[in-house]
């Protein structure tokens, strides 16, 4: 039962177009280190993850000052994950407001 709870609530199994996606929430904004993102992506690939959810708490990093949007770090994180076969589900960052 504990394993089922872990799979359902922690790994976010999502069926899209007949394929089951397994992944987790990921917060690259907690550390701006591309080397760490590469390590994380490699571990996710090794674990069989093919989807991460991110962006829901990243508003401050996306718009550090009013009207000044900085998204290059997000592009880099998404590209790094994609390079390891991990798709990204970008969330609306309203949880950070």
Short mmCIF file of C-alpha atoms in Angstrom, two decimals, residues 26-45 73 76-78 80-81 84:
data_model
loop_
_atom_site.label_atom_id
_atom_site.label_comp_id
_atom_site.label_asym_id
_atom_site.label_seq_id
_atom_site.Cartn_x
_atom_site.Cartn_y
_atom_site.Cartn_z
CA UNK A 26 11.38 19.66 -9.83
CA UNK A 27 12.57 23.06 -8.65
CA UNK A 28 15.65 24.15 -10.61
CA UNK A 29 15.17 27.71 -9.32
CA UNK A 30 16.37 26.59 -5.88
CA UNK A 31 19.91 26.43 -7.21
CA UNK A 32 21.11 28.13 -10.36
CA UNK A 33 23.76 25.59 -11.23
CA UNK A 34 23.62 24.03 -14.70
CA UNK A 35 26.04 21.30 -13.57
CA UNK A 36 23.58 20.25 -10.86
CA UNK A 37 20.71 20.29 -13.36
CA UNK A 38 22.72 17.91 -15.58
CA UNK A 39 23.35 15.56 -12.65
CA UNK A 40 19.67 15.67 -11.70
CA UNK A 41 18.56 15.01 -15.28
CA UNK A 42 20.93 12.05 -15.58
CA UNK A 43 19.58 10.57 -12.34
CA UNK A 44 16.01 11.10 -13.53
CA UNK A 45 16.79 9.34 -16.80
CA UNK A 73 17.49 29.89 -16.85
CA UNK A 76 18.38 26.00 -19.99
CA UNK A 77 16.70 23.74 -17.41
CA UNK A 78 14.09 22.53 -19.92
CA UNK A 80 18.93 20.00 -20.07
CA UNK A 81 16.04 17.77 -19.05
CA UNK A 84 17.94 13.19 -21.05
#
